[in-house]
């Protein structure tokens, strides 16, 4: 889940505005995805944005499992006065938009439900600039985002890795870095410089997940957690962050946690 974390205001209009906003908010162009945008207030300010993979089997989108629908419903009920739903797919006949709208309308008023092809949609210059100010780029796909936290062989070990030699050191590093959005890039670099076989790999990715979520980048947090659990399936901090994201905890609430 993405929680927009930028206090500046950029006005968007109509379907084109929504399609322009989604890649900037997620950090990548979605494909074969359902994206829920929570809109609040009389000016329809965009709040949390939730993306889920469409089912790989043919059939209406509302055939998703109960847990997925519970997550959609919970997010809409908690954060939205209205919702907009965008289905990104190259197989539009497999998604019954009317059924999808009716299902969402039982939870929250629906502004619009649309299906669009997977091809990337243009992001406005204002949104690109806003992302750049936060050190973020709009990537071509979720796969490219996932690759951005993988080990890059040509990179030298990052100095910050010395602090991750223990859980105490890791938690102290997170507490120190948590208020600083620039620290996300520092931990991305640390993740890229750490092979999966190195003991700090899981902790640096878990720490990255905490900071990425805190600064509104839920998609980056998720791919960091994915790498953590590949290397350490029982990693406690990664599972804690999965629970935080599943419940939709506002990112700023992480500031009140002194230990993780």
PDB file of C-alpha atoms in Angstrom:
ATOM      1  CA  UNK A   1       0.000   0.000   0.000  1.00  0.00           C
ATOM      2  CA  UNK A   2       1.204   3.481  -0.825  1.00  0.00           C
ATOM      3  CA  UNK A   3       0.516   6.394   1.502  1.00  0.00           C
ATOM      4  CA  UNK A   4       1.288   9.655  -0.347  1.00  0.00           C
ATOM      5  CA  UNK A   5       3.820  11.470   1.786  1.00  0.00           C
ATOM      6  CA  UNK A   6       4.254  14.725  -0.082  1.00  0.00           C
ATOM      7  CA  UNK A   7       2.634  17.785   1.496  1.00  0.00           C
ATOM      8  CA  UNK A   8       2.661  19.790  -1.763  1.00  0.00           C
ATOM      9  CA  UNK A   9      -0.537  19.844  -3.812  1.00  0.00           C
ATOM     10  CA  UNK A  10      -0.775  18.903  -7.478  1.00  0.00           C
ATOM     11  CA  UNK A  11      -4.180  19.152  -9.143  1.00  0.00           C
ATOM     12  CA  UNK A  12      -5.335  16.325 -11.404  1.00  0.00           C
ATOM     13  CA  UNK A  13      -8.400  16.172 -13.589  1.00  0.00           C
ATOM     14  CA  UNK A  14     -10.505  13.300 -14.896  1.00  0.00           C
ATOM     15  CA  UNK A  15      -9.430   9.826 -15.933  1.00  0.00           C
ATOM     16  CA  UNK A  16      -6.232  11.101 -17.538  1.00  0.00           C
ATOM     17  CA  UNK A  17      -5.261  12.704 -14.242  1.00  0.00           C
ATOM     18  CA  UNK A  18      -5.772   9.441 -12.359  1.00  0.00           C
ATOM     19  CA  UNK A  19      -3.821   7.454 -14.952  1.00  0.00           C
ATOM     20  CA  UNK A  20      -1.007   9.982 -14.705  1.00  0.00           C
ATOM     21  CA  UNK A  21      -0.959   9.789 -10.902  1.00  0.00           C
ATOM     22  CA  UNK A  22      -0.845   6.027 -10.408  1.00  0.00           C
ATOM     23  CA  UNK A  23       2.702   5.330 -11.724  1.00  0.00           C
ATOM     24  CA  UNK A  24       4.049   8.318  -9.798  1.00  0.00           C
ATOM     25  CA  UNK A  25       2.424   7.107  -6.584  1.00  0.00           C
ATOM     26  CA  UNK A  26       3.470   3.473  -7.007  1.00  0.00           C
ATOM     27  CA  UNK A  27       6.926   4.207  -8.405  1.00  0.00           C
ATOM     28  CA  UNK A  28       6.345   1.988 -11.445  1.00  0.00           C
ATOM     29  CA  UNK A  29       3.894   1.388 -14.282  1.00  0.00           C
ATOM     30  CA  UNK A  30       1.482  -1.378 -13.192  1.00  0.00           C
ATOM     31  CA  UNK A  31       0.414  -4.283 -15.384  1.00  0.00           C
ATOM     32  CA  UNK A  32      -2.182  -7.021 -14.849  1.00  0.00           C
ATOM     33  CA  UNK A  33      -3.102  -5.196 -11.663  1.00  0.00           C
ATOM     34  CA  UNK A  34      -6.053  -3.773  -9.820  1.00  0.00           C
ATOM     35  CA  UNK A  35      -5.308  -0.375  -8.290  1.00  0.00           C
ATOM     36  CA  UNK A  36      -7.558   1.162  -5.635  1.00  0.00           C
ATOM     37  CA  UNK A  37      -7.201   4.895  -5.046  1.00  0.00           C
ATOM     38  CA  UNK A  38      -8.693   6.298  -1.850  1.00  0.00           C
ATOM     39  CA  UNK A  39     -10.116   9.786  -2.309  1.00  0.00           C
ATOM     40  CA  UNK A  40     -11.047  11.993   0.644  1.00  0.00           C
ATOM     41  CA  UNK A  41     -12.734  15.339   1.186  1.00  0.00           C
ATOM     42  CA  UNK A  42     -14.596  17.684  -1.145  1.00  0.00           C
ATOM     43  CA  UNK A  43     -11.522  18.109  -3.346  1.00  0.00           C
ATOM     44  CA  UNK A  44     -10.985  14.341  -3.636  1.00  0.00           C
ATOM     45  CA  UNK A  45      -7.479  14.389  -2.250  1.00  0.00           C
ATOM     46  CA  UNK A  46      -5.660  11.159  -3.064  1.00  0.00           C
ATOM     47  CA  UNK A  47      -4.865   9.109   0.024  1.00  0.00           C
ATOM     48  CA  UNK A  48      -3.562   5.547   0.239  1.00  0.00           C
ATOM     49  CA  UNK A  49      -3.191   3.611  -3.012  1.00  0.00           C
ATOM     50  CA  UNK A  50      -3.438  -0.186  -2.979  1.00  0.00           C
ATOM     51  CA  UNK A  51      -2.242  -2.394  -5.845  1.00  0.00           C
ATOM     52  CA  UNK A  52      -2.910  -6.115  -6.160  1.00  0.00           C
ATOM     53  CA  UNK A  53      -2.105  -8.617  -8.890  1.00  0.00           C
ATOM     54  CA  UNK A  54      -5.031  -9.747 -10.988  1.00  0.00           C
ATOM     55  CA  UNK A  55      -5.774 -13.479 -10.817  1.00  0.00           C
ATOM     56  CA  UNK A  56      -3.806 -15.408 -13.415  1.00  0.00           C
ATOM     57  CA  UNK A  57      -6.843 -17.501 -14.330  1.00  0.00           C
ATOM     58  CA  UNK A  58      -9.646 -16.188 -16.501  1.00  0.00           C
ATOM     59  CA  UNK A  59     -12.755 -14.923 -14.756  1.00  0.00           C
ATOM     60  CA  UNK A  60     -14.177 -11.746 -13.219  1.00  0.00           C
ATOM     61  CA  UNK A  61     -11.910  -9.825 -10.885  1.00  0.00           C
ATOM     62  CA  UNK A  62     -14.368 -10.261  -8.037  1.00  0.00           C
ATOM     63  CA  UNK A  63     -13.411 -13.936  -7.888  1.00  0.00           C
ATOM     64  CA  UNK A  64     -10.289 -12.908  -5.964  1.00  0.00           C
ATOM     65  CA  UNK A  65      -9.742 -14.669  -2.666  1.00  0.00           C
ATOM     66  CA  UNK A  66     -11.514 -13.496   0.466  1.00  0.00           C
ATOM     67  CA  UNK A  67      -8.337 -12.122   2.048  1.00  0.00           C
ATOM     68  CA  UNK A  68      -7.689  -9.870  -0.952  1.00  0.00           C
ATOM     69  CA  UNK A  69     -11.219  -8.511  -0.908  1.00  0.00           C
ATOM     70  CA  UNK A  70     -11.038  -7.984   2.838  1.00  0.00           C
ATOM     71  CA  UNK A  71      -7.898  -5.877   2.312  1.00  0.00           C
ATOM     72  CA  UNK A  72      -9.592  -3.785  -0.392  1.00  0.00           C
ATOM     73  CA  UNK A  73     -12.714  -3.290   1.719  1.00  0.00           C
ATOM     74  CA  UNK A  74     -10.773  -2.442   4.871  1.00  0.00           C
ATOM     75  CA  UNK A  75      -8.618   0.127   3.072  1.00  0.00           C
ATOM     76  CA  UNK A  76     -11.624   1.792   1.429  1.00  0.00           C
ATOM     77  CA  UNK A  77     -13.649   1.879   4.629  1.00  0.00           C
ATOM     78  CA  UNK A  78     -10.793   3.327   6.665  1.00  0.00           C
ATOM     79  CA  UNK A  79      -9.363   5.945   4.340  1.00  0.00           C
ATOM     80  CA  UNK A  80     -11.832   6.883   1.608  1.00  0.00           C
ATOM     81  CA  UNK A  81     -14.908   9.010   1.142  1.00  0.00           C
ATOM     82  CA  UNK A  82     -14.879   7.738  -2.440  1.00  0.00           C
ATOM     83  CA  UNK A  83     -12.738   5.280  -4.349  1.00  0.00           C
ATOM     84  CA  UNK A  84     -11.538   5.001  -7.923  1.00  0.00           C
ATOM     85  CA  UNK A  85     -10.589   1.587  -9.261  1.00  0.00           C
ATOM     86  CA  UNK A  86      -8.329   1.094 -12.272  1.00  0.00           C
ATOM     87  CA  UNK A  87      -7.842  -2.353 -13.773  1.00  0.00           C
ATOM     88  CA  UNK A  88      -4.663  -2.643 -15.836  1.00  0.00           C
ATOM     89  CA  UNK A  89      -4.964  -5.585 -18.209  1.00  0.00           C
ATOM     90  CA  UNK A  90      -4.607  -6.642 -21.820  1.00  0.00           C
ATOM     91  CA  UNK A  91      -7.529  -9.048 -21.362  1.00  0.00           C
ATOM     92  CA  UNK A  92     -10.425  -6.699 -20.510  1.00  0.00           C
ATOM     93  CA  UNK A  93     -13.123  -9.295 -21.205  1.00  0.00           C
ATOM     94  CA  UNK A  94     -11.987 -11.300 -18.192  1.00  0.00           C
ATOM     95  CA  UNK A  95     -12.919  -8.472 -15.804  1.00  0.00           C
ATOM     96  CA  UNK A  96     -16.596  -7.658 -15.194  1.00  0.00           C
ATOM     97  CA  UNK A  97     -16.409  -3.963 -14.330  1.00  0.00           C
ATOM     98  CA  UNK A  98     -20.085  -3.773 -13.385  1.00  0.00           C
ATOM     99  CA  UNK A  99     -19.735  -6.574 -10.851  1.00  0.00           C
ATOM    100  CA  UNK A 100     -16.535  -5.013  -9.578  1.00  0.00           C
ATOM    101  CA  UNK A 101     -18.259  -1.643  -9.143  1.00  0.00           C
ATOM    102  CA  UNK A 102     -21.214  -3.214  -7.346  1.00  0.00           C
ATOM    103  CA  UNK A 103     -18.915  -5.074  -4.960  1.00  0.00           C
ATOM    104  CA  UNK A 104     -16.939  -1.927  -4.104  1.00  0.00           C
ATOM    105  CA  UNK A 105     -20.059   0.211  -3.863  1.00  0.00           C
ATOM    106  CA  UNK A 106     -21.247  -1.917  -0.938  1.00  0.00           C
ATOM    107  CA  UNK A 107     -18.205  -0.646   0.966  1.00  0.00           C
ATOM    108  CA  UNK A 108     -17.711   2.934  -0.209  1.00  0.00           C
ATOM    109  CA  UNK A 109     -19.085   5.290  -2.897  1.00  0.00           C
ATOM    110  CA  UNK A 110     -17.329   4.637  -6.199  1.00  0.00           C
ATOM    111  CA  UNK A 111     -16.214   7.539  -8.357  1.00  0.00           C
ATOM    112  CA  UNK A 112     -15.206   5.357 -11.305  1.00  0.00           C
ATOM    113  CA  UNK A 113     -14.134   1.853 -12.317  1.00  0.00           C
ATOM    114  CA  UNK A 114     -12.179   1.611 -15.550  1.00  0.00           C
ATOM    115  CA  UNK A 115     -10.039  -0.897 -17.423  1.00  0.00           C
ATOM    116  CA  UNK A 116      -6.994   0.240 -19.382  1.00  0.00           C
ATOM    117  CA  UNK A 117      -4.235  -1.586 -21.308  1.00  0.00           C
ATOM    118  CA  UNK A 118      -0.957  -2.455 -19.630  1.00  0.00           C
ATOM    119  CA  UNK A 119       1.091  -0.075 -21.776  1.00  0.00           C
ATOM    120  CA  UNK A 120       2.671   2.770 -19.737  1.00  0.00           C
ATOM    121  CA  UNK A 121       0.638   5.938 -19.350  1.00  0.00           C
ATOM    122  CA  UNK A 122       2.187   9.372 -19.476  1.00  0.00           C
ATOM    123  CA  UNK A 123       3.082  10.893 -16.107  1.00  0.00           C
ATOM    124  CA  UNK A 124       2.717  14.659 -15.836  1.00  0.00           C
ATOM    125  CA  UNK A 125       5.853  16.769 -15.583  1.00  0.00           C
ATOM    126  CA  UNK A 126       4.690  18.077 -12.194  1.00  0.00           C
ATOM    127  CA  UNK A 127       4.463  14.562 -10.778  1.00  0.00           C
ATOM    128  CA  UNK A 128       7.824  13.578 -12.260  1.00  0.00           C
ATOM    129  CA  UNK A 129       9.385  16.655 -10.649  1.00  0.00           C
ATOM    130  CA  UNK A 130       7.717  15.928  -7.296  1.00  0.00           C
ATOM    131  CA  UNK A 131       9.068  12.382  -7.353  1.00  0.00           C
ATOM    132  CA  UNK A 132      12.534  13.622  -8.288  1.00  0.00           C
ATOM    133  CA  UNK A 133      12.516  15.938  -5.276  1.00  0.00           C
ATOM    134  CA  UNK A 134      11.933  12.865  -3.130  1.00  0.00           C
ATOM    135  CA  UNK A 135      14.711  10.931  -4.861  1.00  0.00           C
ATOM    136  CA  UNK A 136      12.256   8.643  -6.649  1.00  0.00           C
ATOM    137  CA  UNK A 137      11.878   7.688 -10.291  1.00  0.00           C
ATOM    138  CA  UNK A 138       8.967   6.072 -12.117  1.00  0.00           C
ATOM    139  CA  UNK A 139      10.212   2.663 -13.248  1.00  0.00           C
ATOM    140  CA  UNK A 140       8.871   0.651 -16.152  1.00  0.00           C
ATOM    141  CA  UNK A 141       7.549  -2.260 -14.082  1.00  0.00           C
ATOM    142  CA  UNK A 142       7.370  -3.838 -10.662  1.00  0.00           C
ATOM    143  CA  UNK A 143      10.071  -6.257 -11.823  1.00  0.00           C
ATOM    144  CA  UNK A 144      12.432  -3.347 -12.408  1.00  0.00           C
ATOM    145  CA  UNK A 145      11.604  -2.038  -8.941  1.00  0.00           C
ATOM    146  CA  UNK A 146      12.394  -5.454  -7.448  1.00  0.00           C
ATOM    147  CA  UNK A 147      15.729  -5.525  -9.284  1.00  0.00           C
ATOM    148  CA  UNK A 148      16.596  -2.159  -7.746  1.00  0.00           C
ATOM    149  CA  UNK A 149      17.051  -3.773  -4.316  1.00  0.00           C
ATOM    150  CA  UNK A 150      18.983  -6.829  -5.535  1.00  0.00           C
ATOM    151  CA  UNK A 151      22.735  -7.293  -5.185  1.00  0.00           C
ATOM    152  CA  UNK A 152      24.838  -5.561  -7.832  1.00  0.00           C
ATOM    153  CA  UNK A 153      28.164  -7.363  -8.129  1.00  0.00           C
ATOM    154  CA  UNK A 154      30.184  -4.341  -9.158  1.00  0.00           C
ATOM    155  CA  UNK A 155      29.345  -2.363  -5.996  1.00  0.00           C
ATOM    156  CA  UNK A 156      31.670  -2.058  -3.013  1.00  0.00           C
ATOM    157  CA  UNK A 157      30.220  -2.777   0.470  1.00  0.00           C
ATOM    158  CA  UNK A 158      28.416   0.209   1.945  1.00  0.00           C
ATOM    159  CA  UNK A 159      29.859   1.690   5.180  1.00  0.00           C
ATOM    160  CA  UNK A 160      26.461   1.466   6.889  1.00  0.00           C
ATOM    161  CA  UNK A 161      26.665  -2.342   6.869  1.00  0.00           C
ATOM    162  CA  UNK A 162      28.968  -2.281   9.901  1.00  0.00           C
ATOM    163  CA  UNK A 163      26.014  -1.092  12.008  1.00  0.00           C
ATOM    164  CA  UNK A 164      23.948  -4.105  10.990  1.00  0.00           C
ATOM    165  CA  UNK A 165      26.156  -6.677  12.656  1.00  0.00           C
ATOM    166  CA  UNK A 166      23.593  -7.077  15.469  1.00  0.00           C
ATOM    167  CA  UNK A 167      19.878  -6.590  15.997  1.00  0.00           C
ATOM    168  CA  UNK A 168      20.641  -3.834  18.501  1.00  0.00           C
ATOM    169  CA  UNK A 169      22.761  -2.037  15.930  1.00  0.00           C
ATOM    170  CA  UNK A 170      20.116  -2.486  13.254  1.00  0.00           C
ATOM    171  CA  UNK A 171      17.367  -1.062  15.432  1.00  0.00           C
ATOM    172  CA  UNK A 172      19.524   1.871  16.491  1.00  0.00           C
ATOM    173  CA  UNK A 173      20.265   2.583  12.825  1.00  0.00           C
ATOM    174  CA  UNK A 174      16.552   2.499  11.951  1.00  0.00           C
ATOM    175  CA  UNK A 175      15.684   4.842  14.827  1.00  0.00           C
ATOM    176  CA  UNK A 176      18.386   7.298  13.746  1.00  0.00           C
ATOM    177  CA  UNK A 177      17.518   7.202  10.057  1.00  0.00           C
ATOM    178  CA  UNK A 178      13.735   7.052  10.339  1.00  0.00           C
ATOM    179  CA  UNK A 179      13.053  10.817  10.121  1.00  0.00           C
ATOM    180  CA  UNK A 180      15.307  11.278   7.073  1.00  0.00           C
ATOM    181  CA  UNK A 181      13.789  10.495   3.648  1.00  0.00           C
ATOM    182  CA  UNK A 182      17.273  10.602   2.090  1.00  0.00           C
ATOM    183  CA  UNK A 183      18.198   7.554   4.171  1.00  0.00           C
ATOM    184  CA  UNK A 184      16.036   5.403   1.892  1.00  0.00           C
ATOM    185  CA  UNK A 185      18.553   5.870  -0.929  1.00  0.00           C
ATOM    186  CA  UNK A 186      21.404   5.063   1.485  1.00  0.00           C
ATOM    187  CA  UNK A 187      19.804   1.726   2.335  1.00  0.00           C
ATOM    188  CA  UNK A 188      19.007   0.951  -1.303  1.00  0.00           C
ATOM    189  CA  UNK A 189      22.727   1.341  -1.992  1.00  0.00           C
ATOM    190  CA  UNK A 190      23.518  -0.889   0.995  1.00  0.00           C
ATOM    191  CA  UNK A 191      21.115  -3.546  -0.290  1.00  0.00           C
ATOM    192  CA  UNK A 192      22.664  -3.391  -3.747  1.00  0.00           C
ATOM    193  CA  UNK A 193      26.147  -3.853  -2.303  1.00  0.00           C
ATOM    194  CA  UNK A 194      25.254  -6.897  -0.159  1.00  0.00           C
ATOM    195  CA  UNK A 195      25.096 -10.450  -1.557  1.00  0.00           C
ATOM    196  CA  UNK A 196      22.330 -12.692  -0.239  1.00  0.00           C
ATOM    197  CA  UNK A 197      24.992 -14.937   1.276  1.00  0.00           C
ATOM    198  CA  UNK A 198      26.249 -12.160   3.576  1.00  0.00           C
ATOM    199  CA  UNK A 199      24.694 -12.193   7.078  1.00  0.00           C
ATOM    200  CA  UNK A 200      23.617  -8.493   6.976  1.00  0.00           C
ATOM    201  CA  UNK A 201      21.584  -8.929   3.752  1.00  0.00           C
ATOM    202  CA  UNK A 202      18.268  -9.715   5.441  1.00  0.00           C
ATOM    203  CA  UNK A 203      18.621  -6.964   8.027  1.00  0.00           C
ATOM    204  CA  UNK A 204      19.576  -4.256   5.535  1.00  0.00           C
ATOM    205  CA  UNK A 205      16.554  -5.135   3.370  1.00  0.00           C
ATOM    206  CA  UNK A 206      14.251  -5.218   6.399  1.00  0.00           C
ATOM    207  CA  UNK A 207      15.564  -1.841   7.543  1.00  0.00           C
ATOM    208  CA  UNK A 208      15.029  -0.513   4.019  1.00  0.00           C
ATOM    209  CA  UNK A 209      11.430  -1.745   4.150  1.00  0.00           C
ATOM    210  CA  UNK A 210      10.812   0.196   7.379  1.00  0.00           C
ATOM    211  CA  UNK A 211      12.235   3.437   6.026  1.00  0.00           C
ATOM    212  CA  UNK A 212      10.614   3.090   2.599  1.00  0.00           C
ATOM    213  CA  UNK A 213       7.186   2.574   4.147  1.00  0.00           C
ATOM    214  CA  UNK A 214       7.726   5.441   6.578  1.00  0.00           C
ATOM    215  CA  UNK A 215       8.349   7.795   3.672  1.00  0.00           C
ATOM    216  CA  UNK A 216       5.357   6.708   1.606  1.00  0.00           C
ATOM    217  CA  UNK A 217       6.936   4.138  -0.705  1.00  0.00           C
ATOM    218  CA  UNK A 218       4.995   0.972   0.044  1.00  0.00           C
ATOM    219  CA  UNK A 219       5.978  -0.680  -3.243  1.00  0.00           C
ATOM    220  CA  UNK A 220       9.686  -0.356  -2.447  1.00  0.00           C
ATOM    221  CA  UNK A 221       9.002  -1.615   1.072  1.00  0.00           C
ATOM    222  CA  UNK A 222       7.276  -4.703  -0.342  1.00  0.00           C
ATOM    223  CA  UNK A 223      10.093  -5.691  -2.697  1.00  0.00           C
ATOM    224  CA  UNK A 224      12.597  -5.164   0.129  1.00  0.00           C
ATOM    225  CA  UNK A 225      10.533  -7.496   2.327  1.00  0.00           C
ATOM    226  CA  UNK A 226      10.361 -10.021  -0.516  1.00  0.00           C
ATOM    227  CA  UNK A 227      14.160 -10.146  -0.692  1.00  0.00           C
ATOM    228  CA  UNK A 228      14.440 -10.346   3.097  1.00  0.00           C
ATOM    229  CA  UNK A 229      12.166 -13.378   3.270  1.00  0.00           C
ATOM    230  CA  UNK A 230      13.967 -15.124   0.420  1.00  0.00           C
ATOM    231  CA  UNK A 231      17.164 -15.017   2.447  1.00  0.00           C
ATOM    232  CA  UNK A 232      15.630 -15.379   5.937  1.00  0.00           C
ATOM    233  CA  UNK A 233      12.066 -16.794   5.808  1.00  0.00           C
ATOM    234  CA  UNK A 234      11.493 -16.362   9.566  1.00  0.00           C
ATOM    235  CA  UNK A 235      12.840 -12.811   9.804  1.00  0.00           C
ATOM    236  CA  UNK A 236      10.807 -11.160  12.590  1.00  0.00           C
ATOM    237  CA  UNK A 237      11.108  -7.552  11.448  1.00  0.00           C
ATOM    238  CA  UNK A 238      10.065  -8.471   7.898  1.00  0.00           C
ATOM    239  CA  UNK A 239       6.978 -10.273   9.183  1.00  0.00           C
ATOM    240  CA  UNK A 240       6.195  -7.326  11.451  1.00  0.00           C
ATOM    241  CA  UNK A 241       6.352  -4.979   8.472  1.00  0.00           C
ATOM    242  CA  UNK A 242       4.075  -7.289   6.482  1.00  0.00           C
ATOM    243  CA  UNK A 243       1.534  -6.982   9.284  1.00  0.00           C
ATOM    244  CA  UNK A 244       1.974  -3.190   9.427  1.00  0.00           C
ATOM    245  CA  UNK A 245       1.343  -2.911   5.695  1.00  0.00           C
ATOM    246  CA  UNK A 246      -1.570  -5.347   5.695  1.00  0.00           C
ATOM    247  CA  UNK A 247      -3.377  -3.336   8.367  1.00  0.00           C
ATOM    248  CA  UNK A 248      -2.684  -0.059   6.565  1.00  0.00           C
ATOM    249  CA  UNK A 249      -0.922   1.616   9.474  1.00  0.00           C
ATOM    250  CA  UNK A 250      -0.246   5.272   8.620  1.00  0.00           C
ATOM    251  CA  UNK A 251       3.485   5.629   7.982  1.00  0.00           C
ATOM    252  CA  UNK A 252       3.902   8.411  10.535  1.00  0.00           C
ATOM    253  CA  UNK A 253       2.813   5.990  13.265  1.00  0.00           C
ATOM    254  CA  UNK A 254       6.177   4.252  12.875  1.00  0.00           C
ATOM    255  CA  UNK A 255       7.720   7.285  14.560  1.00  0.00           C
ATOM    256  CA  UNK A 256       6.090   6.274  17.839  1.00  0.00           C
ATOM    257  CA  UNK A 257       7.756   2.843  17.848  1.00  0.00           C
ATOM    258  CA  UNK A 258      10.955   2.907  19.837  1.00  0.00           C
ATOM    259  CA  UNK A 259      11.726  -0.765  19.248  1.00  0.00           C
ATOM    260  CA  UNK A 260      10.735  -2.944  16.309  1.00  0.00           C
TER     261      UNK A 260
END
